[in-house]
Coordinates of C-alpha atoms and ligand atoms in Angstrom, one line a residue:
X107 CA 82.5 85.7 109.9
X108 CA 83.6 84.6 113.4
X109 CA 84.3 88.2 114.4
X110 CA 80.9 89.3 113.1
X111 CA 79.2 86.6 115.1
X112 CA 81.2 87.6 118.2
X113 CA 80.2 91.2 117.8
X114 CA 76.6 90.2 117.2
X115 CA 76.5 88.0 120.3
X116 CA 78.0 90.7 122.6
X117 CA 75.7 93.3 121.2
X118 CA 72.7 91.1 121.6
X119 CA 73.8 90.4 125.2
X120 CA 73.8 94.2 125.7
X121 CA 70.3 94.4 124.2
X122 CA 71.5 96.4 121.1
X123 CA 70.2 95.5 117.6
X124 CA 73.0 94.5 115.2
X125 CA 73.1 95.4 111.5
X126 CA 75.6 93.6 109.4
X127 CA 76.2 93.5 105.7
X128 CA 75.0 90.4 104.1
X129 CA 77.5 88.6 101.8
X130 CA 77.2 90.0 98.3
X131 CA 79.6 88.1 96.1
X132 CA 79.7 88.9 92.4
X133 CA 79.2 85.8 90.3
X134 CA 82.1 84.4 88.3
X135 CA 79.9 82.8 85.8
X136 CA 80.4 85.5 83.3
X137 CA 84.1 84.6 83.0
X138 CA 85.0 81.7 80.7
X139 CA 88.5 80.7 81.6
X140 CA 90.4 78.6 79.2
X141 CA 92.8 76.0 80.5
X142 CA 95.7 77.5 78.5
X143 CA 96.4 80.9 77.0
X144 CA 98.9 81.2 74.2
X145 CA 100.7 84.3 73.0
X146 CA 98.8 86.8 70.9
X147 CA 101.0 87.3 67.9
X148 CA 100.0 88.5 64.4
X149 CA 96.3 88.5 65.3
X150 CA 96.2 84.9 66.5
X151 CA 96.8 83.1 69.8
X152 CA 99.8 80.8 69.2
X153 CA 101.7 78.2 71.2
X154 CA 105.0 79.5 72.5
X155 CA 108.1 78.4 70.6
X156 CA 109.7 78.3 74.1
X157 CA 107.4 75.4 74.9
X158 CA 107.0 76.7 78.5
X159 CA 104.0 77.6 80.4
X160 CA 103.3 79.0 83.9
X161 CA 100.4 78.9 86.2
X162 CA 98.5 82.0 87.1
X163 CA 96.4 82.0 90.3
X164 CA 93.8 83.9 92.3
X165 CA 95.8 85.5 95.1
X166 CA 92.8 85.7 97.4
X167 CA 92.6 81.9 97.6
X168 CA 95.7 80.6 95.8
X169 CA 93.5 78.6 93.4
X170 CA 95.0 78.1 89.9
X171 CA 93.1 79.9 87.2
X172 CA 94.9 78.9 84.0
X173 CA 98.2 78.0 82.3
X174 CA 99.8 80.9 80.4
X175 CA 102.6 80.9 77.8
X176 CA 106.1 82.0 78.9
X177 CA 107.5 83.8 75.9
X178 CA 111.1 83.1 75.0
X179 CA 113.5 85.2 72.9
X180 CA 112.2 83.6 69.7
X181 CA 108.6 84.4 70.6
X182 CA 109.5 88.0 71.3
X183 CA 111.3 88.2 68.0
X184 CA 108.2 86.9 66.2
X185 CA 106.0 89.4 67.9
X186 CA 108.3 92.3 67.0
X187 CA 108.4 91.1 63.4
X188 CA 104.6 90.9 63.3
X189 CA 104.4 94.4 64.7
X190 CA 106.9 95.7 62.1
X191 CA 105.0 94.1 59.2
X192 CA 101.7 95.5 60.4
X193 CA 103.3 98.9 60.8
X194 CA 104.9 99.0 57.3
X195 CA 102.1 97.4 55.4
X196 CA 99.1 98.8 57.0
X197 CA 98.9 100.9 60.2
X198 CA 101.4 103.6 59.5
X199 CA 99.7 104.8 56.3
X200 CA 96.1 104.4 57.5
X201 CA 94.3 107.8 57.8
X202 CA 93.9 108.9 61.4
X203 CA 90.1 108.8 61.0
X204 CA 90.3 105.1 60.2
X205 CA 92.6 104.3 63.1
X206 CA 90.1 106.1 65.3
X207 CA 87.3 103.8 64.2
X208 CA 89.2 100.8 65.5
X209 CA 89.9 102.6 68.8
X210 CA 86.3 103.6 69.3
X211 CA 85.3 100.0 68.6
X212 CA 87.7 98.7 71.2
X213 CA 86.4 101.3 73.7
X214 CA 82.8 100.3 73.1
X215 CA 83.5 96.6 73.4
X216 CA 85.3 97.2 76.7
X217 CA 82.2 98.9 77.9
X218 CA 80.0 96.1 76.7
X219 CA 82.1 93.4 78.4
X220 CA 82.9 95.5 81.4
X221 CA 81.5 93.1 84.0
X222 CA 83.4 90.2 82.6
X223 CA 86.7 92.2 82.6
X224 CA 86.1 93.5 86.1
X225 CA 85.4 90.0 87.5
X226 CA 88.4 88.6 85.8
X227 CA 90.6 91.5 87.0
X228 CA 89.5 90.9 90.5
X229 CA 90.0 87.1 90.3
X230 CA 93.6 87.4 88.9
X231 CA 94.8 90.4 90.8
X232 CA 93.0 90.3 94.1
X233 CA 91.6 93.9 94.0
X234 CA 88.1 94.5 95.3
X235 CA 85.4 94.2 92.7
X236 CA 84.0 97.6 93.5
X237 CA 87.4 99.1 92.4
X238 CA 87.8 97.0 89.2
X239 CA 84.1 97.7 88.4
X240 CA 84.0 101.4 89.2
X241 CA 87.6 102.6 88.5
X242 CA 89.7 100.3 86.4
X243 CA 87.1 99.4 83.8
X244 CA 85.5 102.8 83.2
X245 CA 88.9 104.4 83.0
X246 CA 90.2 101.8 80.6
X247 CA 87.3 102.4 78.2
X248 CA 87.7 106.2 78.7
X249 CA 91.3 106.1 77.6
X250 CA 90.5 104.4 74.3
X251 CA 87.6 106.9 73.7
X252 CA 89.9 109.8 74.5
X253 CA 92.7 108.8 72.3
X254 CA 90.4 107.7 69.5
X255 CA 89.4 111.4 69.5
X256 CA 93.0 112.5 68.9
X257 CA 93.8 110.0 66.1
X258 CA 92.7 112.3 63.3
X259 CA 93.7 115.5 65.0
X260 CA 97.4 115.1 65.5
X261 CA 98.1 118.1 63.2
X262 CA 96.0 120.2 65.6
X263 CA 97.6 118.7 68.7
X264 CA 101.1 119.6 67.4
X265 CA 100.7 122.4 64.9
X266 CA 103.5 123.0 62.4
X267 CA 105.4 120.0 63.7
X268 CA 104.5 117.3 61.2
X269 CA 103.6 114.5 63.6
X270 CA 104.6 111.1 62.4
X271 CA 104.5 107.7 64.2
X272 CA 107.7 106.3 65.5
X273 CA 107.3 102.6 64.6
X274 CA 107.2 99.6 66.9
X275 CA 106.6 100.3 70.6
X276 CA 107.5 97.8 73.3
X277 CA 105.3 98.3 76.3
X278 CA 106.0 96.7 79.6
X279 CA 103.3 97.0 82.4
X280 CA 102.9 96.1 86.0
X281 CA 100.4 94.1 88.0
X282 CA 98.6 96.7 90.0
X283 CA 96.2 98.0 87.3
X284 CA 96.7 95.3 84.6
X285 CA 93.9 96.3 82.1
X286 CA 94.1 100.0 82.9
X287 CA 97.9 100.1 82.3
X288 CA 97.4 98.2 79.0
X289 CA 94.9 100.9 78.0
X290 CA 97.2 103.8 79.1
X291 CA 99.9 102.3 76.9
X292 CA 98.0 101.0 73.9
X293 CA 95.5 103.8 73.3
X294 CA 98.0 106.7 72.6
X295 CA 100.5 104.5 70.8
X296 CA 97.8 103.2 68.3
X297 CA 96.2 106.6 67.9
X298 CA 99.6 108.0 66.9
X299 CA 100.0 105.3 64.3
X300 CA 102.5 102.9 66.0
X301 CA 102.2 99.2 66.4
X302 CA 102.8 97.5 69.7
X303 CA 104.2 94.5 71.5
X304 CA 102.8 94.5 75.0
X305 CA 104.3 92.6 77.9
X306 CA 101.9 92.2 80.9
X307 CA 103.1 91.4 84.4
X308 CA 103.6 87.8 85.2
X309 CA 101.1 87.6 88.1
X310 CA 98.2 89.3 86.2
X311 CA 98.2 88.3 82.5
X312 CA 94.5 87.4 82.1
X313 CA 92.8 90.7 81.4
X314 CA 95.4 91.7 78.9
X315 CA 94.8 88.3 77.1
X316 CA 91.1 88.9 77.2
X317 CA 91.8 92.3 75.6
X318 CA 93.7 90.4 72.9
X319 CA 90.6 88.4 72.2
X320 CA 88.5 91.6 72.1
X321 CA 91.1 93.2 69.8
X322 CA 90.8 90.2 67.4
X323 CA 87.0 90.5 67.5
X324 CA 87.3 94.2 66.7
X325 CA 89.2 93.1 63.5
X326 CA 92.2 95.3 64.2
X327 CA 94.7 94.4 61.4
X328 CA 96.8 91.4 62.5
X329 CA 100.1 92.4 64.2
X330 CA 99.1 95.9 65.2
X331 CA 98.8 94.7 68.8
X332 CA 100.8 91.7 70.0
X333 CA 100.9 90.4 73.6
X334 CA 103.7 88.4 75.0
X335 CA 103.4 87.0 78.5
X336 CA 106.0 85.9 81.0
X337 CA 108.2 87.3 83.7
X338 CA 111.2 89.7 83.4
X339 CA 113.0 87.8 80.6
X340 CA 110.6 88.5 77.8
X341 CA 110.5 92.1 79.0
X342 CA 114.3 92.3 78.8
X343 CA 114.2 90.6 75.3
X344 CA 111.8 93.3 74.2
X345 CA 113.9 96.1 75.6
X346 CA 117.0 94.8 73.8
X347 CA 115.4 93.9 70.5
X348 CA 116.8 95.9 67.6
X349 CA 113.4 96.0 65.9
X350 CA 111.8 98.1 68.7
X351 CA 111.8 101.9 68.3
X352 CA 110.4 102.9 71.6
X353 CA 110.0 101.4 75.1
X354 CA 107.3 102.5 77.5
X355 CA 107.8 101.0 80.9
X356 CA 105.7 101.2 84.1
X357 CA 107.2 99.3 87.1
X358 CA 109.8 99.4 89.8
X359 CA 112.6 102.0 89.8
X360 CA 115.1 99.2 90.0
X361 CA 114.0 97.7 86.7
X362 CA 113.5 101.2 85.2
X363 CA 117.2 101.8 85.8
X364 CA 118.2 98.6 84.1
X365 CA 116.1 99.6 81.1
X366 CA 117.5 103.0 81.0
X367 CA 121.0 101.6 80.9
X368 CA 120.0 99.0 78.2
X369 CA 118.5 101.6 75.9
X370 CA 121.1 104.3 76.4
X371 CA 122.9 105.0 73.1
X372 CA 120.6 102.8 71.1
X373 CA 118.4 105.6 69.7
X374 CA 115.4 104.0 71.2
X375 CA 112.9 106.4 72.7
X376 CA 112.0 105.8 76.3
X377 CA 109.5 106.7 78.9
X378 CA 109.5 105.4 82.5
X379 CA 106.8 105.5 85.1
X380 CA 108.4 104.2 88.2
X381 CA 108.0 104.1 92.0
X382 CA 106.7 106.8 94.4
X383 CA 106.6 107.8 98.1
X384 CA 104.0 110.5 97.9
X385 CA 103.3 112.9 100.7
X386 CA 99.7 113.5 101.6
X387 CA 99.8 116.8 103.5
X388 CA 97.0 117.8 106.0
X389 CA 96.9 121.4 107.3
X390 CA 95.3 122.5 110.5
X391 CA 92.4 124.2 108.6
X392 CA 91.5 121.2 106.5
X393 CA 88.1 119.6 106.9
X394 CA 89.2 116.6 108.9
X395 CA 86.5 114.1 108.0
X396 CA 87.0 114.8 104.3
X397 CA 90.8 114.6 104.8
X398 CA 90.4 111.2 106.6
X399 CA 88.5 109.8 103.6
X400 CA 91.2 111.2 101.3
X401 CA 94.0 109.7 103.4
X402 CA 92.3 106.3 103.5
X403 CA 91.7 106.4 99.7
X404 CA 95.3 107.5 99.2
X405 CA 96.9 104.6 100.9
X406 CA 94.3 101.8 101.1
X407 CA 92.9 102.0 97.5
X408 CA 94.0 98.8 95.7
X409 CA 95.7 97.6 99.0
X410 CA 98.3 100.4 98.5
X411 CA 99.5 98.7 95.3
X412 CA 99.6 102.2 93.7
X413 CA 102.8 104.0 92.5
X414 CA 101.2 107.3 93.4
X415 CA 99.8 106.1 96.8
X416 CA 99.8 108.7 99.6
X417 CA 102.1 106.5 101.7
X418 CA 103.5 109.3 103.8
X419 CA 101.0 111.3 105.7
X420 CA 102.3 114.7 106.9
X421 CA 100.0 116.3 109.5
X422 CA 100.3 119.8 110.9
X423 CA 100.9 119.3 114.6
X424 CA 97.8 120.9 116.1
X425 CA 95.5 118.4 114.3
X426 CA 97.7 115.3 114.7
X427 CA 95.9 113.9 117.7
X428 CA 92.3 114.3 116.3
X429 CA 93.2 113.2 112.9
X430 CA 95.0 110.1 114.2
X431 CA 91.9 109.2 116.3
X432 CA 89.6 109.6 113.3
X433 CA 91.9 107.5 111.2
X434 CA 92.1 104.7 113.7
X435 CA 88.3 104.7 113.9
X436 CA 88.0 104.6 110.2
X437 CA 90.4 101.8 109.8
X438 CA 88.2 99.6 112.0
X439 CA 85.3 100.0 109.6
X440 CA 87.3 98.9 106.5
X441 CA 86.0 95.5 105.3
X442 CA 88.8 93.1 104.4
X443 CA 88.0 89.9 102.6
X444 CA 86.7 88.2 99.5
X445 CA 87.6 90.6 96.7
X446 CA 84.5 89.5 94.7
X447 CA 82.2 90.7 97.5
X448 CA 80.7 94.0 96.6
X449 CA 81.1 95.3 100.1
X450 CA 84.8 94.6 100.3
X451 CA 87.2 97.6 100.8
X452 CA 90.5 95.8 101.1
X453 CA 91.2 92.8 98.9
X454 CA 94.2 90.5 98.6
X455 CA 97.8 91.3 98.3
X456 CA 98.8 90.5 94.7
X457 CA 101.4 87.8 95.3
X458 CA 103.2 85.9 98.0
X459 CA 106.4 87.7 97.1
X460 CA 104.8 91.1 97.5
X461 CA 103.3 90.1 100.9
X462 CA 106.7 89.1 102.1
X463 CA 108.1 92.4 101.0
X464 CA 105.4 94.3 102.9
X465 CA 106.0 92.1 106.0
X466 CA 109.7 92.9 105.9
X467 CA 109.1 96.6 105.8
X468 CA 106.7 96.4 108.7
X469 CA 109.1 94.5 110.8
X470 CA 111.8 97.1 109.9
X471 CA 109.4 99.9 111.0
X472 CA 108.9 98.3 114.4
X473 CA 112.6 97.5 114.8
X474 CA 113.6 101.1 113.9
X475 CA 111.3 102.4 116.7
X476 CA 108.0 103.4 115.0
X477 CA 104.7 102.6 116.6
X478 CA 102.4 100.4 114.8
X479 CA 98.6 100.3 114.7
X480 CA 96.6 97.8 112.7
X481 CA 92.9 97.3 112.0
X482 CA 91.5 94.6 114.1
X483 CA 90.1 92.4 111.4
X484 CA 90.2 88.6 110.7
X485 CA 92.3 87.5 107.8
X486 CA 91.0 84.7 105.5
X487 CA 92.9 81.5 106.0
X488 CA 94.1 81.0 102.4
X489 CA 95.6 83.6 100.1
X490 CA 97.8 86.7 100.7
X491 CA 96.5 89.2 103.1
X492 CA 97.7 92.2 105.1
X493 CA 95.8 94.3 107.6
X494 CA 95.5 98.0 107.0
X495 CA 98.4 99.5 109.0
X496 CA 99.5 102.9 110.4
X497 CA 102.8 103.9 111.8
X498 CA 103.4 106.9 114.1
X499 CA 106.6 108.0 115.7
X500 CA 108.1 107.8 112.3
X501 CA 111.3 109.6 111.5
X502 CA 112.4 110.6 108.1
X503 CA 115.4 108.2 108.2
X504 CA 113.2 105.1 108.8
X505 CA 112.9 102.8 105.9
X506 CA 109.1 102.9 106.0
X507 CA 109.4 106.7 105.4
X508 CA 112.0 106.4 102.6
X509 CA 111.2 103.3 100.6
X510 CA 108.2 102.4 98.5
X511 CA 106.3 99.6 100.4
X512 CA 103.5 99.1 97.8
X513 CA 101.1 97.8 100.4
X514 CA 98.5 99.1 102.9
X515 CA 100.9 100.7 105.2
X516 CA 100.9 104.4 106.1
X517 CA 103.7 106.3 107.8
X518 CA 102.6 109.4 109.7
X519 CA 104.9 112.3 110.3
X520 CA 104.2 115.8 111.5
X521 CA 105.2 119.4 110.6
X522 CA 104.8 122.9 112.0
X523 CA 105.2 125.3 109.0
X524 CA 104.4 125.1 105.3
X525 CA 108.1 125.3 104.6
X526 CA 108.8 122.3 106.7
X527 CA 106.0 120.4 105.0
X528 CA 107.6 121.1 101.6
X529 CA 111.0 120.1 102.8
X530 CA 109.8 116.8 104.2
X531 CA 107.6 116.1 101.2
X532 CA 110.5 116.6 98.8
X533 CA 112.9 114.7 101.0
X534 CA 112.6 111.5 98.8
X535 CA 114.3 110.2 95.7
X536 CA 110.8 109.9 94.2
X537 CA 108.5 112.6 92.8
X538 CA 105.3 111.1 91.4
X539 CA 102.5 112.7 93.3
X540 CA 101.4 114.6 96.4
X541 CA 98.2 115.7 98.1
X542 CA 97.4 118.9 99.9
X543 CA 94.4 119.3 102.3
X544 CA 93.6 122.9 103.3
X545 CA 90.8 125.4 103.0
X546 CA 93.1 128.1 101.6
X547 CA 93.5 128.3 97.8
X548 CA 96.6 130.5 98.1
X549 CA 98.3 127.9 100.2
X550 CA 97.4 125.2 97.7
X551 CA 99.1 127.2 95.0
X552 CA 102.1 128.1 97.2
X553 CA 102.6 124.4 98.0
X554 CA 102.0 123.1 94.5
X555 CA 104.7 125.3 93.1
X556 CA 107.2 123.9 95.5
X557 CA 106.4 120.2 95.6
X558 CA 108.6 118.1 93.3
X559 CA 105.8 115.9 92.1
X560 CA 104.3 115.2 88.7
X561 CA 100.8 115.3 90.0
X562 CA 99.5 117.4 92.9
X563 CA 96.0 116.8 94.1
X564 CA 94.3 119.4 96.3
X565 CA 91.5 118.2 98.7
X566 CA 91.3 114.9 96.9
X567 CA 93.6 112.0 96.0
X568 CA 94.1 109.3 93.4
X569 CA 91.9 111.1 90.8
X570 CA 92.5 110.2 87.2
X571 CA 91.2 111.3 83.9
X572 CA 92.4 110.4 80.4
X573 CA 92.7 114.1 79.6
X574 CA 95.1 114.8 82.5
X575 CA 98.8 114.0 82.1
X576 CA 100.4 111.8 84.6
X577 CA 104.1 111.1 85.3
X578 CA 107.1 111.7 87.5
X579 CA 110.2 113.6 88.5
X580 CA 113.5 112.3 89.8
X581 CA 113.5 108.5 90.4
X582 CA 109.8 108.3 89.6
X583 CA 110.7 108.5 85.9
X584 CA 110.1 110.8 83.0
X585 CA 107.5 111.2 80.2
X586 CA 103.8 111.8 80.6
X587 CA 100.9 109.5 80.0
X588 CA 97.4 110.9 79.5
X589 CA 96.3 114.0 77.8
X590 CA 97.8 115.6 74.7
X591 CA 101.2 115.2 76.5
X592 CA 100.7 111.4 76.4
X593 CA 100.8 111.4 72.6
X594 CA 104.2 113.1 72.4
X595 CA 106.3 110.0 73.3
X596 CA 104.7 108.2 70.4
X597 CA 105.4 110.8 67.8
X598 CA 108.3 112.1 65.8
X599 CA 107.9 115.9 65.8
X600 CA 109.7 118.5 63.8
X601 CA 111.8 121.0 65.8
X602 CA 111.3 119.0 69.0
X603 CA 111.9 116.0 70.9
X604 CA 115.0 114.3 69.3
X605 CA 115.1 110.7 68.5
X606 CA 116.6 109.1 71.6
X607 CA 116.1 109.0 75.3
X608 CA 115.9 112.4 76.9
Ligands
ADP789 P1 107.1 95.2 90.4 O1 108.0 95.4 91.5 O2 105.9 96.2 90.4 O3 106.7 93.8 90.2 P2 108.8 95.2 88.2 O4 109.6 96.3 87.7 O5 109.5 94.0 88.7 O6 107.8 95.8 89.2 O7 107.8 94.6 87.0 C1 107.1 95.5 86.1 C2 107.2 94.8 84.8 O8 108.5 94.7 84.3 C3 106.6 93.4 84.8 O9 105.9 93.2 83.6 C4 107.9 92.6 84.8 O10 107.8 91.3 84.2 C5 108.8 93.4 83.9 N1 110.3 93.2 84.1 C6 110.9 92.7 85.2 N2 112.2 92.7 85.0 C7 112.5 93.2 83.8 C8 113.6 93.5 83.0 N3 114.9 93.2 83.4 N4 113.5 94.0 81.8 C9 112.3 94.3 81.3 N5 111.1 94.1 82.0 C10 111.2 93.5 83.2

């Protein structure tokens, strides 16, 4: 506010009219928080056998929101048994058309309660309300609708391959898109006839638990979906449980490697969606204003807490200067602050630990010789915040060009030929996504063929659709989520995919 007043005063002194956005906070009245949230096991919310609870907060102001159960090994065991019972006594043998009815019901109920979910997502995770409202919620519902449509058509999706469910799926998800990741995981698993134990991330359990309530209201048979909250330990207990047939994990490459080691040789099926360090590549002939919007969306959407974020900008040298100038100008217009305000572009960093990680990377960037530029905005006094940040003079050996920062920090490099762009883009252990900005269709195809990335966006970025498969190469993991491909990890298929990790 102080900055706005300062601007207003100086503009007034110069005799210019000043137009500013009025505050437009979304009301939190629609959300009814409970003091405590138990574990969702066998269709009921139950006290944890572990007897332990942890506090979950709003990262934008550090205010506590609720106490949440910390699942111990015994709780995870109960959840896996509930899922096994539901699988054997009910879900496995239910006709696909009946499973579809439940999924459609969940999809519709998510739509009906979208505002409540969006506000809660923003309160617990710090992302701007306009993103949870316009991206996370519509996509979460769309995933349930989409996979509901496949539930009775599996024979058509995989002709002559006798699709059968696998059994109990353990699904571990991160904190950057808490509800959406739950939807990505649950919808295909349930459509294929599996039952599930879901483990949300420790900093963002609340929308998954609200989804548990909704699932209960949808009268899904008890035990088909179970939700165990807590940090890494219940995740590891789930991975190591003998009663689990498949693990689906989205999170850091570090934990993904641990899980791959733990499941090797066990016969458990595994899919991993891990980190990324995507190149967003802008050619000389790209429409620059459009590219600037794509670059901003690529790295500042969800504060850069996006595994497929365009965190390395590769610019063809002739347009480096004008693009940089436009980017800097655009950065100054991004509105950072209260995530519940409908005008906010940049919300809070998800946790203190993540903020410290981002700060460490930025210090390393400066120490290694890169040049930093930050948006000149005021940061709220409480909560976890980081200014939108650009780095130029970045070399490929810098940590900020090699490692995933998972924050609003963009490293800018340049190139002179398409071949150099490909080489630089692929010079990373990751391979999740990439972006190309050019007017030439032939160049898009030439580049896309050579980029080692699961998703390549052309003249756009961060576009998602339930019908479109998503997943990585190299250290970004394996397996696909979304589309018909997203069903495959949840099915036994004749003549196909084997029974263990690939
Ligand atoms: P991030 O760096 O995005 O927090 P993590 O990989 O640490 O990613 O977390 C992603 C998810 O994995 C979270 O739900 C977290 O609790 C869980 N997790 C963390 N450690 C383990 C582990 N050793 N085994 C299984 N799950 C884990």
